[in-house]
């Protein structure tokens, strides 16, 4: 069992947002932040308003005020028992009890000395609270000047009450308004008035400005990594450039260096991430391991766009062994692409260079070097008739010795004519397309079904119509509306043997209710499915008197007019054939907190379920949620998947939150994931403890493998708020740490 501990040290992180401040108010019951100060109205610039019970003039330039003294300027206000002002030298001395307030702080003090000419005020024996941010404390001497606050022999905390949960005591605390940062010297962290940590120097933010420095470090221990320490350093290079350099030490593996560089300009935005491990002590055969990631979006001008997304690793097991922020442990391939897009008034042209790095024991995929596609953004129109042209030129390569075709060039052109008529009550669409594709294939083709030159021409006809019916109903609620939306489609594409063509970028599309009315069965054009079929379907919806949709149900089926149009087992070398597809889906939102969603696909010829899913959601206030789900798939890489799961997040009180998730594999009769956590959060500190047990991701393990390897662990995170950390915790984020992660159905609003 692995164990993980974490404690938040002072770091360079943004200050809390307004939403987080509001949460702090709720957790504390009262606001820890002092109300912002406002000067007296109608004060002239440079003037001083003084009120007192008695005044005594000491010559022409000095005066002594006694009894309920109130002094106000445009920059501060002061209440004291006595005050002595030397106008000639610009000095002010006051005795207490004193209350001082400006735009930064409110201070209760026993004595005050001020140099009004230099705008510097010193208060002795001060108890202060901040107005710019949450925080309070005491100081032997507090100095206010134009740059901020300087506190000597001072304390700082964000906790309410006279005995705070935590506090910082330091020889010197400097809060700089000019730089937006605070810094301390020779500080001691006290928890429940017990000293636990000495910090010779650290900084923390006062506003949203960035600064170079150490970020929050973390310490953990696990069976895989041993003792692990992660110590990020943030480098604020320029307003539009920054970098994070993170040494990651793992006692059982070695020292890994993680770096991330971010950049932003008028035309480009992106980041470059590099992770490097000189030698892996746990696997001597791997001398060095690395990951490279580059992501960029470019807006060159009004018509040209460019994108880059490249990830590369040293070996297939890098992600599963070492983890990474740029890929998931369950990824089986890494995406590498670069594209340039031109957006014209009539044409859109995409030039793409694309490749996939396949991880694990799989055949290497083809690289598109390049793929040039064009589509019309504005078709030629004549009344209700549209005429358009699209196509592509692609060159594919594959260096693997396990494939017969080394390279191929594909030219595809698709002219299309459309007639579209639509009203509120009904619509009709007819499309006629001509699909012309030419291939040049090279490689070891002798003795295979592939040809070096292939020309394929296929017509496609699609007819589609929809009706919209609506009626008032009071069956479930008053002034409701029910709709009925039947749909019908006829699709025809002649049957043609395409086995002499390789598979380069084509895969079968997922079937659902909306997929029944697609005009293609595959992505890409390496396979164009034969079709001579009708699709019938309908959707009914219920709307309440607020015009909110509370229920819908859709069902439809494909009816083939001849056997040659049905899917065959040769489609993309699939081992499983599903046809005569019936699909249905539904949503029920009978209460603002309850959601039910479900869907299924069924093969009426084979009399077997293909896929199904059902999810029941309850979402209450204060992160309260419960979700029950079930999913089934007949064929996932040759395996049957049937799983059920539950997520729950229950607020036990204003401060305590409990979360849990559990998933079980019904096909193999075993649990596959368990996660449980308990969270406490107050306005000044928070703690999370979680435990998990889940199947360990391994590219060499089959989905249905009986002897799976499980990983168990416990983690503890402890946060002191107000020391540069984000102060808001969200228990729902814990539910996203597992394999499956809590998700709402895609069509539901949060």
mmCIF file of C-alpha atoms in Angstrom, residues 153-441:
data_model
loop_
_atom_site.group_PDB
_atom_site.id
_atom_site.type_symbol
_atom_site.label_atom_id
_atom_site.label_comp_id
_atom_site.label_asym_id
_atom_site.label_seq_id
_atom_site.Cartn_x
_atom_site.Cartn_y
_atom_site.Cartn_z
ATOM 1 C CA UNK A 153 8.318 41.543 15.494
ATOM 2 C CA UNK A 154 4.950 40.782 13.973
ATOM 3 C CA UNK A 155 2.414 38.003 13.474
ATOM 4 C CA UNK A 156 0.045 37.158 10.610
ATOM 5 C CA UNK A 157 -2.939 34.812 10.246
ATOM 6 C CA UNK A 158 -6.159 34.468 8.272
ATOM 7 C CA UNK A 159 -8.013 32.660 11.079
ATOM 8 C CA UNK A 160 -10.741 34.297 13.159
ATOM 9 C CA UNK A 161 -10.829 34.291 16.933
ATOM 10 C CA UNK A 162 -8.301 35.204 19.568
ATOM 11 C CA UNK A 163 -6.596 31.799 19.388
ATOM 12 C CA UNK A 164 -6.064 31.109 15.661
ATOM 13 C CA UNK A 165 -5.478 27.606 14.327
ATOM 14 C CA UNK A 166 -2.273 28.813 12.696
ATOM 15 C CA UNK A 167 -0.161 31.957 12.682
ATOM 16 C CA UNK A 168 3.168 33.187 11.336
ATOM 17 C CA UNK A 169 5.498 35.029 13.710
ATOM 18 C CA UNK A 170 8.425 36.874 12.114
ATOM 19 C CA UNK A 171 11.124 39.391 12.898
ATOM 20 C CA UNK A 172 10.026 41.366 9.846
ATOM 21 C CA UNK A 173 7.033 41.282 7.493
ATOM 22 C CA UNK A 174 7.019 43.611 4.480
ATOM 23 C CA UNK A 175 3.745 44.046 2.556
ATOM 24 C CA UNK A 176 4.539 45.930 -0.655
ATOM 25 C CA UNK A 177 1.663 47.504 -2.555
ATOM 26 C CA UNK A 178 4.001 48.569 -5.382
ATOM 27 C CA UNK A 179 5.167 45.009 -6.131
ATOM 28 C CA UNK A 180 1.997 43.221 -4.980
ATOM 29 C CA UNK A 181 3.963 40.812 -2.766
ATOM 30 C CA UNK A 182 4.701 40.269 0.879
ATOM 31 C CA UNK A 183 7.908 38.861 2.310
ATOM 32 C CA UNK A 184 8.978 37.671 5.752
ATOM 33 C CA UNK A 185 12.311 37.188 7.501
ATOM 34 C CA UNK A 186 13.038 34.681 10.275
ATOM 35 C CA UNK A 187 9.493 33.388 10.532
ATOM 36 C CA UNK A 188 8.062 30.578 12.660
ATOM 37 C CA UNK A 189 4.882 28.749 11.715
ATOM 38 C CA UNK A 190 2.725 27.995 14.754
ATOM 39 C CA UNK A 191 -0.205 25.569 14.697
ATOM 40 C CA UNK A 192 -2.453 25.725 17.750
ATOM 41 C CA UNK A 193 0.231 27.939 19.317
ATOM 42 C CA UNK A 194 2.854 25.197 18.861
ATOM 43 C CA UNK A 195 5.938 26.009 16.726
ATOM 44 C CA UNK A 196 6.206 23.449 13.903
ATOM 45 C CA UNK A 197 8.365 25.008 11.176
ATOM 46 C CA UNK A 198 11.108 27.620 10.817
ATOM 47 C CA UNK A 199 11.121 29.615 7.584
ATOM 48 C CA UNK A 200 14.117 31.927 7.171
ATOM 49 C CA UNK A 201 12.535 33.681 4.174
ATOM 50 C CA UNK A 202 9.468 33.363 1.985
ATOM 51 C CA UNK A 203 7.109 35.478 -0.119
ATOM 52 C CA UNK A 204 3.373 35.485 -0.736
ATOM 53 C CA UNK A 205 1.026 37.411 -3.078
ATOM 54 C CA UNK A 206 -1.081 40.430 -2.213
ATOM 55 C CA UNK A 207 -2.775 40.692 -5.605
ATOM 56 C CA UNK A 208 -2.795 38.969 -9.030
ATOM 57 C CA UNK A 209 0.729 39.967 -10.085
ATOM 58 C CA UNK A 210 3.306 37.235 -10.675
ATOM 59 C CA UNK A 211 6.786 36.870 -9.239
ATOM 60 C CA UNK A 212 9.623 34.404 -9.583
ATOM 61 C CA UNK A 213 10.055 32.014 -6.677
ATOM 62 C CA UNK A 214 9.390 28.583 -5.238
ATOM 63 C CA UNK A 215 5.906 27.143 -5.640
ATOM 64 C CA UNK A 216 4.165 24.726 -3.313
ATOM 65 C CA UNK A 217 6.424 21.700 -2.744
ATOM 66 C CA UNK A 218 5.033 18.234 -2.057
ATOM 67 C CA UNK A 219 6.395 15.170 -0.295
ATOM 68 C CA UNK A 220 5.057 11.639 -0.717
ATOM 69 C CA UNK A 221 5.997 8.011 -0.295
ATOM 70 C CA UNK A 222 4.896 5.019 -2.377
ATOM 71 C CA UNK A 223 5.923 1.495 -3.294
ATOM 72 C CA UNK A 224 6.613 2.461 -6.906
ATOM 73 C CA UNK A 225 8.586 5.678 -6.386
ATOM 74 C CA UNK A 226 9.838 5.400 -2.807
ATOM 75 C CA UNK A 227 10.333 8.791 -1.153
ATOM 76 C CA UNK A 228 9.232 11.441 -3.645
ATOM 77 C CA UNK A 229 9.767 15.195 -3.415
ATOM 78 C CA UNK A 230 8.554 17.714 -5.993
ATOM 79 C CA UNK A 231 9.832 21.302 -5.694
ATOM 80 C CA UNK A 232 8.617 23.600 -8.490
ATOM 81 C CA UNK A 233 10.321 26.925 -9.217
ATOM 82 C CA UNK A 234 8.388 29.595 -11.117
ATOM 83 C CA UNK A 235 10.349 31.989 -13.359
ATOM 84 C CA UNK A 236 8.500 35.165 -14.376
ATOM 85 C CA UNK A 237 10.607 35.943 -17.423
ATOM 86 C CA UNK A 238 8.438 38.695 -18.922
ATOM 87 C CA UNK A 239 4.756 39.729 -18.996
ATOM 88 C CA UNK A 240 4.201 37.332 -21.917
ATOM 89 C CA UNK A 241 6.805 34.637 -21.089
ATOM 90 C CA UNK A 242 7.195 32.391 -18.078
ATOM 91 C CA UNK A 243 8.607 29.019 -17.141
ATOM 92 C CA UNK A 244 8.244 26.429 -14.397
ATOM 93 C CA UNK A 245 11.266 24.293 -13.526
ATOM 94 C CA UNK A 246 10.488 21.290 -11.322
ATOM 95 C CA UNK A 247 13.067 18.863 -9.920
ATOM 96 C CA UNK A 248 11.294 15.601 -9.001
ATOM 97 C CA UNK A 249 13.312 13.248 -6.848
ATOM 98 C CA UNK A 250 12.200 9.593 -6.535
ATOM 99 C CA UNK A 251 14.415 7.490 -4.314
ATOM 100 C CA UNK A 252 13.656 4.224 -6.198
ATOM 101 C CA UNK A 253 13.886 5.684 -9.690
ATOM 102 C CA UNK A 254 16.114 8.748 -9.765
ATOM 103 C CA UNK A 255 16.041 12.508 -10.321
ATOM 104 C CA UNK A 256 13.696 13.759 -13.028
ATOM 105 C CA UNK A 257 13.656 17.338 -14.317
ATOM 106 C CA UNK A 258 10.318 18.718 -15.510
ATOM 107 C CA UNK A 259 10.200 22.052 -17.336
ATOM 108 C CA UNK A 260 7.372 24.009 -18.909
ATOM 109 C CA UNK A 261 7.780 27.202 -20.955
ATOM 110 C CA UNK A 262 4.723 29.305 -21.855
ATOM 111 C CA UNK A 263 4.577 32.155 -24.340
ATOM 112 C CA UNK A 264 1.993 34.604 -25.636
ATOM 113 C CA UNK A 265 2.134 37.166 -28.431
ATOM 114 C CA UNK A 266 -0.342 38.937 -30.676
ATOM 115 C CA UNK A 267 -0.308 36.017 -33.112
ATOM 116 C CA UNK A 268 0.868 32.985 -31.141
ATOM 117 C CA UNK A 269 0.003 31.231 -27.890
ATOM 118 C CA UNK A 270 1.549 28.012 -26.707
ATOM 119 C CA UNK A 271 3.693 25.995 -24.344
ATOM 120 C CA UNK A 272 6.652 23.633 -24.524
ATOM 121 C CA UNK A 273 7.038 20.928 -21.884
ATOM 122 C CA UNK A 274 10.119 18.722 -21.449
ATOM 123 C CA UNK A 275 10.524 15.922 -18.894
ATOM 124 C CA UNK A 276 13.889 14.166 -18.593
ATOM 125 C CA UNK A 277 15.209 11.311 -16.439
ATOM 126 C CA UNK A 278 18.900 10.565 -16.920
ATOM 127 C CA UNK A 279 18.648 6.958 -15.726
ATOM 128 C CA UNK A 280 15.868 4.809 -14.315
ATOM 129 C CA UNK A 281 17.228 2.849 -11.361
ATOM 130 C CA UNK A 282 14.144 0.633 -11.263
ATOM 131 C CA UNK A 283 14.746 -0.561 -14.827
ATOM 132 C CA UNK A 284 18.500 -0.698 -15.582
ATOM 133 C CA UNK A 285 17.831 -1.395 -19.263
ATOM 134 C CA UNK A 286 16.436 2.121 -19.680
ATOM 135 C CA UNK A 287 19.352 4.532 -19.424
ATOM 136 C CA UNK A 288 17.360 7.676 -20.122
ATOM 137 C CA UNK A 289 13.644 8.459 -20.361
ATOM 138 C CA UNK A 290 12.008 11.629 -21.606
ATOM 139 C CA UNK A 291 8.829 13.290 -22.816
ATOM 140 C CA UNK A 292 8.490 16.252 -25.183
ATOM 141 C CA UNK A 293 5.252 18.198 -25.625
ATOM 142 C CA UNK A 294 4.619 21.264 -27.832
ATOM 143 C CA UNK A 295 1.244 22.900 -28.222
ATOM 144 C CA UNK A 296 0.591 26.140 -30.100
ATOM 145 C CA UNK A 297 -2.288 28.082 -31.631
ATOM 146 C CA UNK A 298 -1.497 30.814 -34.131
ATOM 147 C CA UNK A 299 -3.722 33.510 -35.637
ATOM 148 C CA UNK A 300 -1.584 34.748 -38.504
ATOM 149 C CA UNK A 301 -4.187 37.131 -39.936
ATOM 150 C CA UNK A 302 -7.914 37.252 -40.702
ATOM 151 C CA UNK A 303 -7.645 34.339 -43.135
ATOM 152 C CA UNK A 304 -4.827 32.125 -41.869
ATOM 153 C CA UNK A 305 -4.707 29.913 -38.769
ATOM 154 C CA UNK A 306 -2.099 27.391 -37.618
ATOM 155 C CA UNK A 307 -2.007 24.738 -34.895
ATOM 156 C CA UNK A 308 0.691 22.459 -33.505
ATOM 157 C CA UNK A 309 0.138 19.575 -31.071
ATOM 158 C CA UNK A 310 3.080 17.198 -30.655
ATOM 159 C CA UNK A 311 3.816 14.713 -27.874
ATOM 160 C CA UNK A 312 6.712 12.279 -27.958
ATOM 161 C CA UNK A 313 8.035 9.812 -25.357
ATOM 162 C CA UNK A 314 11.182 7.729 -25.103
ATOM 163 C CA UNK A 315 9.349 4.414 -24.562
ATOM 164 C CA UNK A 316 5.819 2.986 -24.547
ATOM 165 C CA UNK A 317 5.575 2.665 -20.755
ATOM 166 C CA UNK A 318 6.787 6.184 -19.923
ATOM 167 C CA UNK A 319 3.322 7.532 -19.076
ATOM 168 C CA UNK A 320 2.191 4.525 -17.047
ATOM 169 C CA UNK A 321 5.486 4.384 -15.130
ATOM 170 C CA UNK A 322 6.165 8.068 -14.454
ATOM 171 C CA UNK A 323 2.849 9.904 -15.042
ATOM 172 C CA UNK A 324 2.686 13.218 -16.873
ATOM 173 C CA UNK A 325 0.567 16.354 -17.065
ATOM 174 C CA UNK A 326 0.489 16.092 -20.858
ATOM 175 C CA UNK A 327 -1.073 12.633 -21.236
ATOM 176 C CA UNK A 328 -3.320 10.208 -19.361
ATOM 177 C CA UNK A 329 -2.199 6.824 -18.030
ATOM 178 C CA UNK A 330 -4.939 5.173 -20.100
ATOM 179 C CA UNK A 331 -3.785 6.670 -23.417
ATOM 180 C CA UNK A 332 -2.805 4.093 -26.021
ATOM 181 C CA UNK A 333 -1.551 6.574 -28.603
ATOM 182 C CA UNK A 334 -0.023 10.040 -28.687
ATOM 183 C CA UNK A 335 -1.295 12.673 -31.072
ATOM 184 C CA UNK A 336 1.186 14.564 -33.257
ATOM 185 C CA UNK A 337 -0.114 17.031 -35.771
ATOM 186 C CA UNK A 338 0.586 20.355 -37.392
ATOM 187 C CA UNK A 339 -1.943 22.186 -39.525
ATOM 188 C CA UNK A 340 -2.399 25.394 -41.478
ATOM 189 C CA UNK A 341 -5.886 26.609 -42.359
ATOM 190 C CA UNK A 342 -6.937 29.244 -44.872
ATOM 191 C CA UNK A 343 -10.450 30.684 -44.489
ATOM 192 C CA UNK A 344 -11.612 32.316 -47.687
ATOM 193 C CA UNK A 345 -14.959 33.769 -48.684
ATOM 194 C CA UNK A 346 -15.868 30.621 -50.642
ATOM 195 C CA UNK A 347 -13.238 27.984 -49.828
ATOM 196 C CA UNK A 348 -11.641 26.577 -46.714
ATOM 197 C CA UNK A 349 -8.310 24.821 -47.182
ATOM 198 C CA UNK A 350 -6.603 22.704 -44.521
ATOM 199 C CA UNK A 351 -3.020 21.500 -44.840
ATOM 200 C CA UNK A 352 -2.282 18.919 -42.165
ATOM 201 C CA UNK A 353 0.727 16.840 -41.193
ATOM 202 C CA UNK A 354 -0.399 14.101 -38.833
ATOM 203 C CA UNK A 355 1.048 11.079 -37.116
ATOM 204 C CA UNK A 356 0.205 8.906 -34.117
ATOM 205 C CA UNK A 357 2.702 7.232 -31.817
ATOM 206 C CA UNK A 358 1.002 3.963 -30.892
ATOM 207 C CA UNK A 359 1.819 2.714 -27.389
ATOM 208 C CA UNK A 360 1.849 -0.942 -26.460
ATOM 209 C CA UNK A 361 1.612 -4.039 -28.625
ATOM 210 C CA UNK A 362 -0.303 -2.590 -31.585
ATOM 211 C CA UNK A 363 0.344 -2.105 -35.270
ATOM 212 C CA UNK A 364 1.819 1.267 -36.110
ATOM 213 C CA UNK A 365 -0.639 3.679 -37.705
ATOM 214 C CA UNK A 366 -0.129 5.551 -40.967
ATOM 215 C CA UNK A 367 1.219 9.077 -41.008
ATOM 216 C CA UNK A 368 -0.414 11.667 -43.270
ATOM 217 C CA UNK A 369 2.426 13.689 -44.783
ATOM 218 C CA UNK A 370 0.624 15.813 -45.864
ATOM 219 C CA UNK A 371 -3.167 15.803 -46.067
ATOM 220 C CA UNK A 372 -4.619 18.719 -48.029
ATOM 221 C CA UNK A 373 -8.389 19.070 -47.897
ATOM 222 C CA UNK A 374 -10.727 21.708 -49.281
ATOM 223 C CA UNK A 375 -14.400 22.437 -48.677
ATOM 224 C CA UNK A 376 -16.757 25.172 -49.728
ATOM 225 C CA UNK A 377 -17.796 27.551 -46.990
ATOM 226 C CA UNK A 378 -20.428 29.111 -49.233
ATOM 227 C CA UNK A 379 -21.933 26.729 -51.827
ATOM 228 C CA UNK A 380 -23.298 27.947 -55.126
ATOM 229 C CA UNK A 381 -27.025 28.560 -54.719
ATOM 230 C CA UNK A 382 -29.947 28.635 -57.103
ATOM 231 C CA UNK A 383 -33.336 29.004 -55.398
ATOM 232 C CA UNK A 384 -33.434 26.039 -52.965
ATOM 233 C CA UNK A 385 -30.671 24.159 -54.808
ATOM 234 C CA UNK A 386 -27.086 24.061 -53.497
ATOM 235 C CA UNK A 387 -24.045 22.900 -55.450
ATOM 236 C CA UNK A 388 -20.770 22.270 -53.655
ATOM 237 C CA UNK A 389 -17.413 20.622 -54.163
ATOM 238 C CA UNK A 390 -15.043 19.132 -51.580
ATOM 239 C CA UNK A 391 -12.049 16.863 -51.672
ATOM 240 C CA UNK A 392 -8.567 16.048 -50.487
ATOM 241 C CA UNK A 393 -5.105 14.974 -51.532
ATOM 242 C CA UNK A 394 -3.319 12.782 -48.974
ATOM 243 C CA UNK A 395 -0.021 10.931 -48.836
ATOM 244 C CA UNK A 396 0.324 8.157 -46.218
ATOM 245 C CA UNK A 397 3.480 6.393 -45.041
ATOM 246 C CA UNK A 398 4.172 3.556 -42.609
ATOM 247 C CA UNK A 399 7.676 2.263 -41.852
ATOM 248 C CA UNK A 400 6.530 -0.818 -39.930
ATOM 249 C CA UNK A 401 7.693 -4.137 -41.382
ATOM 250 C CA UNK A 402 4.369 -5.707 -40.364
ATOM 251 C CA UNK A 403 2.319 -3.866 -42.984
ATOM 252 C CA UNK A 404 2.116 -4.721 -46.693
ATOM 253 C CA UNK A 405 1.679 -1.139 -47.942
ATOM 254 C CA UNK A 406 4.582 1.208 -47.238
ATOM 255 C CA UNK A 407 3.077 4.333 -48.746
ATOM 256 C CA UNK A 408 -0.029 5.447 -50.571
ATOM 257 C CA UNK A 409 -1.355 8.569 -52.239
ATOM 258 C CA UNK A 410 -5.094 9.221 -52.212
ATOM 259 C CA UNK A 411 -7.003 11.786 -54.253
ATOM 260 C CA UNK A 412 -10.672 12.174 -53.417
ATOM 261 C CA UNK A 413 -13.192 14.534 -55.041
ATOM 262 C CA UNK A 414 -16.848 14.796 -54.037
ATOM 263 C CA UNK A 415 -19.248 17.079 -55.931
ATOM 264 C CA UNK A 416 -22.680 17.329 -54.348
ATOM 265 C CA UNK A 417 -26.071 18.744 -55.320
ATOM 266 C CA UNK A 418 -28.665 19.485 -52.633
ATOM 267 C CA UNK A 419 -32.286 20.526 -52.555
ATOM 268 C CA UNK A 420 -33.442 21.770 -49.161
ATOM 269 C CA UNK A 421 -36.877 23.049 -48.201
ATOM 270 C CA UNK A 422 -37.745 23.828 -44.586
ATOM 271 C CA UNK A 423 -40.665 25.377 -42.718
ATOM 272 C CA UNK A 424 -41.705 25.301 -39.064
ATOM 273 C CA UNK A 425 -43.931 22.284 -39.693
ATOM 274 C CA UNK A 426 -41.742 20.117 -41.883
ATOM 275 C CA UNK A 427 -38.539 19.898 -43.878
ATOM 276 C CA UNK A 428 -37.255 17.947 -46.859
ATOM 277 C CA UNK A 429 -33.676 17.400 -47.989
ATOM 278 C CA UNK A 430 -32.373 15.555 -51.016
ATOM 279 C CA UNK A 431 -28.703 15.065 -51.815
ATOM 280 C CA UNK A 432 -26.910 13.501 -54.758
ATOM 281 C CA UNK A 433 -23.145 13.020 -54.488
ATOM 282 C CA UNK A 434 -20.460 11.499 -56.665
ATOM 283 C CA UNK A 435 -17.537 10.017 -54.740
ATOM 284 C CA UNK A 436 -14.439 9.693 -56.913
ATOM 285 C CA UNK A 437 -11.270 8.321 -55.294
ATOM 286 C CA UNK A 438 -7.930 7.312 -56.806
ATOM 287 C CA UNK A 439 -5.155 5.423 -54.997
ATOM 288 C CA UNK A 440 -1.497 4.820 -55.729
ATOM 289 C CA UNK A 441 -0.176 2.154 -53.341
#
